[in-house]
mmCIF file of C-alpha atoms in Angstrom:
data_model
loop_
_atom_site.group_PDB
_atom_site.id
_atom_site.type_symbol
_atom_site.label_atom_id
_atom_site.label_comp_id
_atom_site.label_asym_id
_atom_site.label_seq_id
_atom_site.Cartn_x
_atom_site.Cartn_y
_atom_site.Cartn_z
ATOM 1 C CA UNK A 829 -106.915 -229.969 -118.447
ATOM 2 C CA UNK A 830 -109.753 -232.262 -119.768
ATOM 3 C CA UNK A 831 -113.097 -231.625 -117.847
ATOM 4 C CA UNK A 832 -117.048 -231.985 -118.452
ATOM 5 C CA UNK A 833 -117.214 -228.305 -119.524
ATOM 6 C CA UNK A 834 -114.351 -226.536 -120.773
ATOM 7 C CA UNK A 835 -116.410 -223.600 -122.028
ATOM 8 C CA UNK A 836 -114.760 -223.708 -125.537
ATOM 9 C CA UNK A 837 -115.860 -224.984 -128.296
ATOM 10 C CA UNK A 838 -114.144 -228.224 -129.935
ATOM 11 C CA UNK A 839 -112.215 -226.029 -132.344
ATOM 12 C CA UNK A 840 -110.637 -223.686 -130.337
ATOM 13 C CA UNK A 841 -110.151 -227.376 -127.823
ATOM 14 C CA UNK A 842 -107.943 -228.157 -131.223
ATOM 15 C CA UNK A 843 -106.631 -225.015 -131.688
ATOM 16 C CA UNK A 844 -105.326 -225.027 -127.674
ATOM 17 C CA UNK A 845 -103.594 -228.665 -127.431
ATOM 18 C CA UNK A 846 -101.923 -227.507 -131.365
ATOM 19 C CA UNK A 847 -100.417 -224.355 -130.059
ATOM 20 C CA UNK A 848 -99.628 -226.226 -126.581
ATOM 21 C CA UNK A 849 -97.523 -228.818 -128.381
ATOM 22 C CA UNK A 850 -95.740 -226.283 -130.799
ATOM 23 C CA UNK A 851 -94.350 -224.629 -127.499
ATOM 24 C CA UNK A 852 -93.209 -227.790 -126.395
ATOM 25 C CA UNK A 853 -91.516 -229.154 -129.070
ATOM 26 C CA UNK A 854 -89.237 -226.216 -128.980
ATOM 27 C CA UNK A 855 -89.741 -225.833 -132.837
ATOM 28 C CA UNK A 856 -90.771 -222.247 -134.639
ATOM 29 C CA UNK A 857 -94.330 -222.583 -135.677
ATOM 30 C CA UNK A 858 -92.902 -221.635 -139.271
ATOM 31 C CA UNK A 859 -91.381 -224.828 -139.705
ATOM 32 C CA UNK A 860 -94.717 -226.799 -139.083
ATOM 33 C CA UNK A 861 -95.869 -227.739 -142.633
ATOM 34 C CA UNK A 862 -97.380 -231.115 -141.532
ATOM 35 C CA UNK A 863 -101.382 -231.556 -139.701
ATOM 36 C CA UNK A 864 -102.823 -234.565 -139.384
ATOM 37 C CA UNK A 865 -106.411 -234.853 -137.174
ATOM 38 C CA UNK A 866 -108.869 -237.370 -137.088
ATOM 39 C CA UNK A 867 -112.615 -238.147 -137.857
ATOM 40 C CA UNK A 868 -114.359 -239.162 -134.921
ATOM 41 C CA UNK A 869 -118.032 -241.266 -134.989
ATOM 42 C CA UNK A 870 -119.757 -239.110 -133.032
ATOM 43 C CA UNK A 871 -118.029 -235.277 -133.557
ATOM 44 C CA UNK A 872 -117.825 -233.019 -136.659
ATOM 45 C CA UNK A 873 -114.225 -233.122 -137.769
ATOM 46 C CA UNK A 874 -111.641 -230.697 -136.578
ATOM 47 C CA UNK A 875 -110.282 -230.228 -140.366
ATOM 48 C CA UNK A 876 -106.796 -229.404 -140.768
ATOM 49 C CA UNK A 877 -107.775 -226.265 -142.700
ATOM 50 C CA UNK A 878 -109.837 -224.646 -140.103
ATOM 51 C CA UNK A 879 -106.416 -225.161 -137.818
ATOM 52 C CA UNK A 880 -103.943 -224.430 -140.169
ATOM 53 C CA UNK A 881 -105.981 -220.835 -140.128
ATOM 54 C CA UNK A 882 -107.155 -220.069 -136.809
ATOM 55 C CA UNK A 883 -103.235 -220.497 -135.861
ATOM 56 C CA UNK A 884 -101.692 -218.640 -138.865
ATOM 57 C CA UNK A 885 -99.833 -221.681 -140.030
ATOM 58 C CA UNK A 886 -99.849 -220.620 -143.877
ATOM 59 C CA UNK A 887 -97.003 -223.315 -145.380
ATOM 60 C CA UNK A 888 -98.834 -226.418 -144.941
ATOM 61 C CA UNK A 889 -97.397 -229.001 -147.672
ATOM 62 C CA UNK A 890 -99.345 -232.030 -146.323
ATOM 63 C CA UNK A 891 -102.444 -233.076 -144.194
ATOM 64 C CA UNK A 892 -104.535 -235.825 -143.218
ATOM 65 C CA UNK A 893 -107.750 -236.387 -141.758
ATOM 66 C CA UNK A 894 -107.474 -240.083 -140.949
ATOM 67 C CA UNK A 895 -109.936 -243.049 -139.692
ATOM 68 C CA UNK A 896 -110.426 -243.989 -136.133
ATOM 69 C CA UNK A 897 -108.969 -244.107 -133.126
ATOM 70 C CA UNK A 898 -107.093 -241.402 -132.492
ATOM 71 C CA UNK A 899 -104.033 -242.856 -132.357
ATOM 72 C CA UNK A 900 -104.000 -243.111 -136.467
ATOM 73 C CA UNK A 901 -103.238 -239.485 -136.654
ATOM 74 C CA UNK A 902 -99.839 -240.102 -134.914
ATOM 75 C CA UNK A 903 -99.171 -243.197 -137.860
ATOM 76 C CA UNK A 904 -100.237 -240.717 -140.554
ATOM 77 C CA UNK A 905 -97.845 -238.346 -139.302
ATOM 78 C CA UNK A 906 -95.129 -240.756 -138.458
ATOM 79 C CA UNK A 907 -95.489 -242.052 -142.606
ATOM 80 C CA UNK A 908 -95.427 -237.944 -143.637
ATOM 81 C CA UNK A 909 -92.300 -237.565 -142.040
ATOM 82 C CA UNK A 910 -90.569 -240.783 -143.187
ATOM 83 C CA UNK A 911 -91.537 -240.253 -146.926
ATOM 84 C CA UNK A 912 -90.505 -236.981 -147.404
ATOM 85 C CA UNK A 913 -94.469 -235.621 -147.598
ATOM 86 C CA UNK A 914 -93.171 -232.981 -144.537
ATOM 87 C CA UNK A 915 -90.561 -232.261 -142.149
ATOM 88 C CA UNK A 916 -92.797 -231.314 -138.984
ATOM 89 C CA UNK A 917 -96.376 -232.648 -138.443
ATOM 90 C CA UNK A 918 -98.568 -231.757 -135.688
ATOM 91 C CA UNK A 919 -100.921 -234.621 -135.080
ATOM 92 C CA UNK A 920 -104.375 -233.672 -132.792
ATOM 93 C CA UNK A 921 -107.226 -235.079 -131.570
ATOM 94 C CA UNK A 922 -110.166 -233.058 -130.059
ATOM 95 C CA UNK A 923 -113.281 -234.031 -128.144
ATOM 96 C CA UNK A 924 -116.437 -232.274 -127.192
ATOM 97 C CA UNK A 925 -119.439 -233.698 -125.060
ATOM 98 C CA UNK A 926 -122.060 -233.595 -127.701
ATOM 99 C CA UNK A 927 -125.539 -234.507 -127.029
ATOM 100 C CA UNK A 928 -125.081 -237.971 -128.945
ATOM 101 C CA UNK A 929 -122.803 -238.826 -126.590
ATOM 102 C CA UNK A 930 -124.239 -237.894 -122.931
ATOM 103 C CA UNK A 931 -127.513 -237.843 -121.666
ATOM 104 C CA UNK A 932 -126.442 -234.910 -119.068
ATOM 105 C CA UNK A 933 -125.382 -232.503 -122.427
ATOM 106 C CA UNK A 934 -128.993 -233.113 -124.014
ATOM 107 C CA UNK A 935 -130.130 -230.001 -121.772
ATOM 108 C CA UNK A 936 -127.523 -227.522 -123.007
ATOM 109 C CA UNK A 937 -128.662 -225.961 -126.353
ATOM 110 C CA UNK A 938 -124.691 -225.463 -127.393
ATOM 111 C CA UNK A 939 -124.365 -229.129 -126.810
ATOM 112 C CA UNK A 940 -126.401 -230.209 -129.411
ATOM 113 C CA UNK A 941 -124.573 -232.092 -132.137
ATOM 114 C CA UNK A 942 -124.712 -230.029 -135.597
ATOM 115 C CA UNK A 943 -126.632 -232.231 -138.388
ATOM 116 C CA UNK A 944 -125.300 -232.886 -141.168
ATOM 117 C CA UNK A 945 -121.525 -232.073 -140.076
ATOM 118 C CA UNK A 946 -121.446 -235.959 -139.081
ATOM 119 C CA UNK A 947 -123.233 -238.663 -139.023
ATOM 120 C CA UNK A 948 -125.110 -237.968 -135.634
ATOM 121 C CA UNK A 949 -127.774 -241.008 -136.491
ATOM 122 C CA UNK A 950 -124.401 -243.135 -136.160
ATOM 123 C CA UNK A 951 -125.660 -245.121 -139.425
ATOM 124 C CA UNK A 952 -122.982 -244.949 -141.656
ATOM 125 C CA UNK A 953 -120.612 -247.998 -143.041
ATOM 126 C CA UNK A 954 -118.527 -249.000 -140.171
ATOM 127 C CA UNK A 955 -120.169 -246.839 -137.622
ATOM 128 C CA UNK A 956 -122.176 -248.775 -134.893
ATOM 129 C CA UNK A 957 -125.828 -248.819 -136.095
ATOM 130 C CA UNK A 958 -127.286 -250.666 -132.970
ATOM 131 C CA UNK A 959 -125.336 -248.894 -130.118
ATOM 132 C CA UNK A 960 -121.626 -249.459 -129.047
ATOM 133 C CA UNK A 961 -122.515 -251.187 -125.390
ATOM 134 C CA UNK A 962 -124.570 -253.853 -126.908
ATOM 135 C CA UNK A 963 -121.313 -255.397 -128.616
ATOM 136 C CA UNK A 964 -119.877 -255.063 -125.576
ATOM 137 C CA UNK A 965 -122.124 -256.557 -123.209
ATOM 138 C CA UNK A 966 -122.599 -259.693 -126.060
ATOM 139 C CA UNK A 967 -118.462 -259.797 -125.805
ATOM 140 C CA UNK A 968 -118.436 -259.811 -122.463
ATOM 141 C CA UNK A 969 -121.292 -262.393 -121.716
ATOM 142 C CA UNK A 970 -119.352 -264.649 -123.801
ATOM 143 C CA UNK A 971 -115.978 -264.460 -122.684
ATOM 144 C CA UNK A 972 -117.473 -265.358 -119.179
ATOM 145 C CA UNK A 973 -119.144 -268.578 -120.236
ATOM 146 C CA UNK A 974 -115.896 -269.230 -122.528
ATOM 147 C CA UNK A 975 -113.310 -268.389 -119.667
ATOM 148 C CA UNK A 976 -115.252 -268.254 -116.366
ATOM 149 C CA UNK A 977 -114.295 -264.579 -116.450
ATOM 150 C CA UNK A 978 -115.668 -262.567 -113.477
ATOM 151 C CA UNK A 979 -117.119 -259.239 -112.906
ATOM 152 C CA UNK A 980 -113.936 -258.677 -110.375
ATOM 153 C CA UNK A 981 -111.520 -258.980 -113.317
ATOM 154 C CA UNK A 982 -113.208 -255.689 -115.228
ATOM 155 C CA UNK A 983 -113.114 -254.411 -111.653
ATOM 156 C CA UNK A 984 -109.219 -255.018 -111.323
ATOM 157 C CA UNK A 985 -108.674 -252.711 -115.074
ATOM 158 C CA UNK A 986 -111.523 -249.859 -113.952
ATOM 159 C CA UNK A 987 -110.274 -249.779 -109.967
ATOM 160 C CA UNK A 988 -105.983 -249.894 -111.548
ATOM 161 C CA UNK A 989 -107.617 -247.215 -113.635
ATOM 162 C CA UNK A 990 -109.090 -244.798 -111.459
ATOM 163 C CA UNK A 991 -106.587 -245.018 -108.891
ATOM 164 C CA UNK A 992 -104.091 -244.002 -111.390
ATOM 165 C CA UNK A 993 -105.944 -241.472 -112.646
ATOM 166 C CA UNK A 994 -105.785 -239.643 -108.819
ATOM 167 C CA UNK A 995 -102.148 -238.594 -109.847
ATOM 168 C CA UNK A 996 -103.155 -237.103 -113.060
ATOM 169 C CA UNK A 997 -103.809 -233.363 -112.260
ATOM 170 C CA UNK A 998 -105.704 -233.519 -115.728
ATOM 171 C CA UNK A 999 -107.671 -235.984 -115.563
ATOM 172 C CA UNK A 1000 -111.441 -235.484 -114.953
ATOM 173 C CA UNK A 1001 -111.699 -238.171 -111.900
ATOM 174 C CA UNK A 1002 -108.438 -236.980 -110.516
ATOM 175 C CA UNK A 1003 -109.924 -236.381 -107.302
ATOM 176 C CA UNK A 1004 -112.336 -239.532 -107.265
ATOM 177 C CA UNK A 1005 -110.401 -242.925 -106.039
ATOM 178 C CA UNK A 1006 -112.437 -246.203 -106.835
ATOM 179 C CA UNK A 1007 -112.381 -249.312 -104.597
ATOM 180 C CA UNK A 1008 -113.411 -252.973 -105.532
ATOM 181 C CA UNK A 1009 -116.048 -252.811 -103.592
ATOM 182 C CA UNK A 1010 -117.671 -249.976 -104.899
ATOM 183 C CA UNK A 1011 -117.104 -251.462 -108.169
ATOM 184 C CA UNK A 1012 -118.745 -254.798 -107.451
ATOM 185 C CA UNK A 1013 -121.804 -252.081 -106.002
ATOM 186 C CA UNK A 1014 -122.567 -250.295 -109.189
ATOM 187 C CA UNK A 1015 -125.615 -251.178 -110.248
ATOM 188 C CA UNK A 1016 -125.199 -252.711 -113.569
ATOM 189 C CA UNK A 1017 -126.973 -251.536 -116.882
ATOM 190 C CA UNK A 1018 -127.182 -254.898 -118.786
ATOM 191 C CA UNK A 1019 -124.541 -257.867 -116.924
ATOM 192 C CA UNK A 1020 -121.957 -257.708 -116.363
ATOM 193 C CA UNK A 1021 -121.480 -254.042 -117.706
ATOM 194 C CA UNK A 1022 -121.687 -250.355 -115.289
ATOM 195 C CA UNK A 1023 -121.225 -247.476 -116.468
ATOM 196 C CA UNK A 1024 -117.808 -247.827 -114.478
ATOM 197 C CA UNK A 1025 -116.900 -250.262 -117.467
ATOM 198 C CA UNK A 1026 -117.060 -247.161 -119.881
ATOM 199 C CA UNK A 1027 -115.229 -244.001 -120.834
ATOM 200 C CA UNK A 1028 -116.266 -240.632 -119.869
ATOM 201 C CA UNK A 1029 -117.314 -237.858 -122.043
ATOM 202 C CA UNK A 1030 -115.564 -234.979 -121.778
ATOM 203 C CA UNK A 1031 -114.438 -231.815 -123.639
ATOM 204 C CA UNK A 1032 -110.452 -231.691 -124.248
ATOM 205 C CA UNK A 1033 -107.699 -231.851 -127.042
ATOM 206 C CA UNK A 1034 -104.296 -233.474 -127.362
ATOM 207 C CA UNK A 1035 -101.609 -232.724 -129.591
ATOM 208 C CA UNK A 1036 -98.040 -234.140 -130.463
ATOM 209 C CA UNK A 1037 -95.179 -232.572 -132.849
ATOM 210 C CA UNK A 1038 -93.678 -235.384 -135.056
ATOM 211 C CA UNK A 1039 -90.474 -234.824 -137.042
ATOM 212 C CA UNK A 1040 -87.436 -237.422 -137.952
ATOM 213 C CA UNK A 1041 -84.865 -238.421 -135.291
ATOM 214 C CA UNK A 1042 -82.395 -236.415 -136.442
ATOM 215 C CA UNK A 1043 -84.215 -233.137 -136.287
ATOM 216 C CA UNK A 1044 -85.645 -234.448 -132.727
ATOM 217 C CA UNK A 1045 -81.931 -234.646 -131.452
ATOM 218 C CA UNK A 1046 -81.335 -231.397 -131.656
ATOM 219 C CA UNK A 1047 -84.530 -230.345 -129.688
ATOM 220 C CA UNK A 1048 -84.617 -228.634 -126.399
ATOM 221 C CA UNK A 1049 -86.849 -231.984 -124.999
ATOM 222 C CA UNK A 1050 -85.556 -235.801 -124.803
ATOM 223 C CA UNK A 1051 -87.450 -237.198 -128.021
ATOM 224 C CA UNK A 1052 -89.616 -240.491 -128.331
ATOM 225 C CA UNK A 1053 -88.812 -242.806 -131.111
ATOM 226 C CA UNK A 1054 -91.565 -244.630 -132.827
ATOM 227 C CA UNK A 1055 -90.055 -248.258 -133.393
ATOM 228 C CA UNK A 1056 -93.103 -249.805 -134.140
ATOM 229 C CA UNK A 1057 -96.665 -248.780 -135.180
ATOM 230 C CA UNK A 1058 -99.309 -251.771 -136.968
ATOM 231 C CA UNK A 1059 -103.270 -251.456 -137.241
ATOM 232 C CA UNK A 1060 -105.016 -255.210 -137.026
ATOM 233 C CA UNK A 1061 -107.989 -255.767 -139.788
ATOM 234 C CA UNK A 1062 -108.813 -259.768 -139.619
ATOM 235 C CA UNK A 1063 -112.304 -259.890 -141.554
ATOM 236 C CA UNK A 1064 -115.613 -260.028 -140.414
ATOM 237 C CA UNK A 1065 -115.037 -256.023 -139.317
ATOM 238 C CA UNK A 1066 -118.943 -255.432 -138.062
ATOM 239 C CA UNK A 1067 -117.716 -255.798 -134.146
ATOM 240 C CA UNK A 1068 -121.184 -255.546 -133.403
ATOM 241 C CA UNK A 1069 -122.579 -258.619 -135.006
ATOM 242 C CA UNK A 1070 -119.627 -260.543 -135.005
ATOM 243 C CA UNK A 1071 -118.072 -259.382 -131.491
ATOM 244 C CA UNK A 1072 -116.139 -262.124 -130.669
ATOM 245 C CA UNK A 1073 -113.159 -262.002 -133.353
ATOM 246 C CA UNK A 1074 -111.924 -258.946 -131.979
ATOM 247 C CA UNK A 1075 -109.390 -260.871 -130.618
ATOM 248 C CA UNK A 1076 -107.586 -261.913 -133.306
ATOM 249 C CA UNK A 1077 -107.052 -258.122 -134.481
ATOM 250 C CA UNK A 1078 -105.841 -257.223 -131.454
ATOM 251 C CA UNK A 1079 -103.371 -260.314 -131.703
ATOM 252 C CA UNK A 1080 -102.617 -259.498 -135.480
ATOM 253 C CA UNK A 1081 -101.435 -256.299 -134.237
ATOM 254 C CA UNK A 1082 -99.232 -257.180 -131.499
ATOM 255 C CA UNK A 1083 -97.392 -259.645 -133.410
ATOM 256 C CA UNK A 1084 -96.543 -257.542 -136.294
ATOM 257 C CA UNK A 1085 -95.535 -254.865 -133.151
ATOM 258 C CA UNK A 1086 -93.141 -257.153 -132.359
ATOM 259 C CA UNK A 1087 -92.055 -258.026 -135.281
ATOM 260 C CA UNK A 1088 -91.328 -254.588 -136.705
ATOM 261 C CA UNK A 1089 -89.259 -253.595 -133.488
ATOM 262 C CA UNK A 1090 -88.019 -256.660 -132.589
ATOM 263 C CA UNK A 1091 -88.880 -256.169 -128.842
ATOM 264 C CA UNK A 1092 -91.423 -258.568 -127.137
ATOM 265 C CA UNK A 1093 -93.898 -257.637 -124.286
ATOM 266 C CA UNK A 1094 -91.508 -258.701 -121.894
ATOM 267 C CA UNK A 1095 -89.327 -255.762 -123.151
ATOM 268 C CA UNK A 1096 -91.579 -253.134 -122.016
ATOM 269 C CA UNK A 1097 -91.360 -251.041 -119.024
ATOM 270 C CA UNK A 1098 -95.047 -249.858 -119.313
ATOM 271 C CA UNK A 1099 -98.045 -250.607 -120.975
ATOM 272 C CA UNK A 1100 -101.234 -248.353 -122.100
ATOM 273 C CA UNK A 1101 -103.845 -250.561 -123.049
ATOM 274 C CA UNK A 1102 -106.992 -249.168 -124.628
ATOM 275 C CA UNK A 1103 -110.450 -248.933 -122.732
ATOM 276 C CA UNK A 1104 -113.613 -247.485 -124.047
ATOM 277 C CA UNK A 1105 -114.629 -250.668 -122.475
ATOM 278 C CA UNK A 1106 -113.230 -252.334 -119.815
ATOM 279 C CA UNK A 1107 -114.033 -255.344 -121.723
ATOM 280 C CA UNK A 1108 -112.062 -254.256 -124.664
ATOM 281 C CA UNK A 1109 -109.030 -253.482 -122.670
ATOM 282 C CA UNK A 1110 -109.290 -257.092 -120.825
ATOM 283 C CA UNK A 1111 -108.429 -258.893 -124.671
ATOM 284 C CA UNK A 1112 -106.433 -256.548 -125.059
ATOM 285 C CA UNK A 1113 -104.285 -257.631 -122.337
ATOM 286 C CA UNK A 1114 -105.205 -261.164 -123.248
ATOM 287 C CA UNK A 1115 -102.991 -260.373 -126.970
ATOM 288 C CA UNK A 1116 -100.818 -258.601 -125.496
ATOM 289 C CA UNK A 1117 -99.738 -260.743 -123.008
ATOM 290 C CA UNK A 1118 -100.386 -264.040 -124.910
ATOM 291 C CA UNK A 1119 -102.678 -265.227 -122.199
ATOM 292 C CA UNK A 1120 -106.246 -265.730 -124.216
ATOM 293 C CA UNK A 1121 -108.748 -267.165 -122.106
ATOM 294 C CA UNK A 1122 -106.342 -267.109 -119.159
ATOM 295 C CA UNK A 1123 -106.626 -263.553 -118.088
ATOM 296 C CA UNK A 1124 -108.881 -264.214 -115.004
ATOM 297 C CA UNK A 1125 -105.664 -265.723 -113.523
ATOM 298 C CA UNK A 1126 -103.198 -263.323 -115.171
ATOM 299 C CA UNK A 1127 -105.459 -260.276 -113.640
ATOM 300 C CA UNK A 1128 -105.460 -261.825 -110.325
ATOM 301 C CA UNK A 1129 -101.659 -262.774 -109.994
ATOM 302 C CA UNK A 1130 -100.930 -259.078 -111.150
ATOM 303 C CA UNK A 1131 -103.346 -257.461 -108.789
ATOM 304 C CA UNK A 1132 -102.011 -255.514 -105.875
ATOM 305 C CA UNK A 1133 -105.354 -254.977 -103.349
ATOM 306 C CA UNK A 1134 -103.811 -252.833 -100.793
ATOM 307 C CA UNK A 1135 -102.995 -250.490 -104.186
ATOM 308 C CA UNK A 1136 -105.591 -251.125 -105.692
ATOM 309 C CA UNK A 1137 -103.376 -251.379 -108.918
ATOM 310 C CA UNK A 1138 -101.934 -254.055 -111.209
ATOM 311 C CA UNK A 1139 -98.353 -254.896 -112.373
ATOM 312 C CA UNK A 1140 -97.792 -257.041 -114.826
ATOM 313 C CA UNK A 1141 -94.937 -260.136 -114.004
ATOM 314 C CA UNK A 1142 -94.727 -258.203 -111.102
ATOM 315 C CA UNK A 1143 -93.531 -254.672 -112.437
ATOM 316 C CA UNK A 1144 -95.120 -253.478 -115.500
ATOM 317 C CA UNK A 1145 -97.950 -250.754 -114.802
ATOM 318 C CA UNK A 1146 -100.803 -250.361 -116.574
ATOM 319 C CA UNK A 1147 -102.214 -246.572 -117.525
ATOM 320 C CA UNK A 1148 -100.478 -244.390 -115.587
ATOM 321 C CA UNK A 1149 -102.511 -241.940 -116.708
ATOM 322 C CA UNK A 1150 -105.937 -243.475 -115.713
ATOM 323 C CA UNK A 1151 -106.718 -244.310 -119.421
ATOM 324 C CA UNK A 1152 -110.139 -243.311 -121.102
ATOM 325 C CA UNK A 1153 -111.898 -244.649 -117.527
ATOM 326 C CA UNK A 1154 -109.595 -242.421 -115.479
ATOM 327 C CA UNK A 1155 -108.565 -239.562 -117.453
ATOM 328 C CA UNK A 1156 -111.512 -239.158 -119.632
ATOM 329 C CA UNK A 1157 -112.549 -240.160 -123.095
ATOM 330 C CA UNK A 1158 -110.040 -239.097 -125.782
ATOM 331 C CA UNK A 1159 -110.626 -242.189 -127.659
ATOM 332 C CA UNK A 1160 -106.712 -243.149 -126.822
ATOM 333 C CA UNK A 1161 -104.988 -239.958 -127.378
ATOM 334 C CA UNK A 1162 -104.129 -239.703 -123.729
ATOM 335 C CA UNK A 1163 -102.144 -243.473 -124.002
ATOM 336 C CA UNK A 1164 -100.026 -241.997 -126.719
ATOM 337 C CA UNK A 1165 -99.438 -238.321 -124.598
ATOM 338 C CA UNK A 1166 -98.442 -240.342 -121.541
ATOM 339 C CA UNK A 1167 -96.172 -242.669 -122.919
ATOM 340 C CA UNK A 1168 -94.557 -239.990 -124.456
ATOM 341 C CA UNK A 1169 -94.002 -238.282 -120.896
ATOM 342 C CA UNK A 1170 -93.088 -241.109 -119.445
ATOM 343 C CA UNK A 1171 -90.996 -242.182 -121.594
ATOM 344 C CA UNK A 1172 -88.784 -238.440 -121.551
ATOM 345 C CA UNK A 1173 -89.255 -238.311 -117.612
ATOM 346 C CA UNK A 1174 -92.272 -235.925 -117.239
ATOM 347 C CA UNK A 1175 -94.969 -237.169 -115.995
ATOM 348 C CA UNK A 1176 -94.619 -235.716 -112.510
ATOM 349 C CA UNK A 1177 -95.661 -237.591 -109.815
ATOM 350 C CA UNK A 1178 -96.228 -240.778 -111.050
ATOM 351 C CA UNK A 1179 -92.977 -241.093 -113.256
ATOM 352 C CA UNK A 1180 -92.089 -244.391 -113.482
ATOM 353 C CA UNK A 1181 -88.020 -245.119 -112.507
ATOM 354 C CA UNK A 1182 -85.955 -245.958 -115.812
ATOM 355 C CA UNK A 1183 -88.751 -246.450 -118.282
ATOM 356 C CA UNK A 1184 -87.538 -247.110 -121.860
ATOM 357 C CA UNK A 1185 -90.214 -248.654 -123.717
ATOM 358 C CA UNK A 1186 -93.675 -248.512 -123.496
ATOM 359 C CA UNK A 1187 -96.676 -250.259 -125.521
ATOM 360 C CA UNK A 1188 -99.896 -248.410 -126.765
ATOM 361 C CA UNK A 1189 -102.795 -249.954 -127.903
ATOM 362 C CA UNK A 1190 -105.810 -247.803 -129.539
ATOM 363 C CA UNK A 1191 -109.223 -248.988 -130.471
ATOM 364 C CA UNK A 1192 -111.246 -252.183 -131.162
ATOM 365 C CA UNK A 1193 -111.731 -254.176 -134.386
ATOM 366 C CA UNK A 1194 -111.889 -252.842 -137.424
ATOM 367 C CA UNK A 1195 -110.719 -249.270 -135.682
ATOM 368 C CA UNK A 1196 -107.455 -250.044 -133.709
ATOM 369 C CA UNK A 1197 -103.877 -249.094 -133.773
ATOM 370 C CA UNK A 1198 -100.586 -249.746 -131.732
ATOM 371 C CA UNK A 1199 -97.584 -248.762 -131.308
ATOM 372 C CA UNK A 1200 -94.007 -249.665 -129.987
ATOM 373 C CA UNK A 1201 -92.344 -246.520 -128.385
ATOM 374 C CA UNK A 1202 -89.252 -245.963 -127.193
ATOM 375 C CA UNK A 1203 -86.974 -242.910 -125.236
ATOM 376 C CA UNK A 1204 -84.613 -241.337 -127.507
#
């Protein structure tokens, strides 16, 4: 379960979702000879080593510690298993509320964010060196004057969100519904952001198992094929200084998507759009949906008040799982992890009837990734 205070420390968070997903796979731990994690901006690594030891995993041929978002360790992993580099990668992400991170952890001595393991000045090449919400609230402002985008279409993705996230017994605001109107209420930090438009810290860890589809079929669970997987780089990669092509990664992306697994978004049964921001997540849906600078209309034909949730054309959810507003923020692990259950028919209560295919987009320009994934 991810929560504000898990009382571990991020490693043994790792360590947990690793051993968690070993179990569920079905496979003996022996056979794992594949880790991939992945360096975070504002965490100290979880290294494959320091896994690979606290578990007793000693025939490790191959490992990665890849770029963000999280979902990259899953495309590392996927590209081990094709090429021959292993035969059965774990692929983890782990997040702790470090001080950097959230004001409310800046009181709690074990909290504080270990210099020198990271970057915790956030100054590095690619890393944001003026502060992630002021790209977003410069984004934002300008889609509005572009579009005539309103505040009530970030509401529709944050409200869909949360309300989702109610039937996720691990998410952290599964017992806090949101409504419009105490959307529109929240008083807002710099327009037309609140902090309902961004993820919440939290400590947790996620884990998958990836191997080929042939092992997979002989597995005790129904396996997830990945028929698609793209990142989208277009140029001018500082996103905080030149926000507004983010865009045209996103779009990048979802084009060569389609084009690898020769579905289209109206193939897709459910999508798990990315939200740090709900800014981001709103272009997302503009690429993946091909509506750019038509969402405002797009968001309000697909909104369902009395829900108080959207479907796309009328039946394709969005974040069943509450996303990183609703579940908390694993930087886009959790869209992988719940296609994955949905996809093989366990996500509990809010399994979706008959879902084949599912869409999963990770990150923001220059730091995204998708995928195309599909029941086995």
């Amino acid at each position: 379960m991810l929560s504000r205070d898990a009382g571990r420390s991020v490693g043994a968070l790792a360590c947990d979702a690793v051993r968690a997903a070993i179990h569920d796979s079905g496979v003996d731990r022996s056979v794992i000879n594949g880790l991939a994690g992945i360096y975070s901006t504002d965490q100290p690594t979880v290294w494959p080593g320091y896994v690979a030891e606290s578990l007793g995993l000693r025939d490790i041929v191959w490992s990665s510690c890849s770029a963000p978002p999280s979902g990259n360790t899953l495309m590392e992993g996927v590209t081990a298993v094709a090429s021959g580099a292993c035969e059965y990668a774990v692929c983890y992400h782990a997040k702790f509320r470090w001080d950097t991170v959230s004001s409310a952890a800046r009181k709690d001595p074990l909290r504080k964010a270990p210099r020198g393991a990271f970057d915790p000045g956030l100054s590095m090449p690619l890393v944001e060196p003026v502060g992630v919400p002021n790209g977003m609230f410069a984004a934002m402002r300008r889609h509005m004057h572009d579009y005539g985008t309103r505040r009530e279409h970030l509401g529709m993705i944050v409200v869909n969100n949360r309300n989702w996230a109610c039937e996720n017994e691990e998410a952290v605001f599964r017992d806090m519904p949101l409504s419009m109107e105490q959307y529109l209420a929240a008083p807002q930090i710099l327009p037309p952001l609140t902090a309902l438009d961004m993820d919440m810290p939290i400590d947790g860890a996620m884990a998958v198992v990836v191997t080929s589809a042939e092992r997979a079929a002989d597995l005790p669970h129904r396996p997830v094929i990945v028929d698609g997987f793209a990142n989208g780089i277009t140029g001018g990669s500082d996103f905080f200084f030149k926000p507004f092509d983010t865009y045209h990664s996103y779009r990048l992306l979802i084009e060569r998507l389609w084009k690898m697994s020769g579905y289209s978004i109206d193939d897709m049964d459910l999508v798990n759009i990315y939200d740090g921001f709900s800014s981001l997540a709103l272009e997302w849906i503009e690429a993946a949906f091909g509506v750019r600078g038509e969402v405002g209309g797009f968001l309000e034909d697909s909104w369902n008040a009395a829900e108080g949730k959207l479907r796309f054309k009328g039946r394709i959810p969005m974040s069943t799982h509450g996303g990183n507003l609703g579940e908390g923020r694993v930087q886009g692990f959790g869209h992988v992890l719940e296609a994955a259950r949905q996809l093989r028919g366990t996500a509990g209560t809010r399994q979706l009837s008959n879902a084949r295919l599912a869409l999963v987009t990770n990150g923001n320009n220059p730091v995204n990734a998708g995928f195309v994934l599909r029941a086995g």
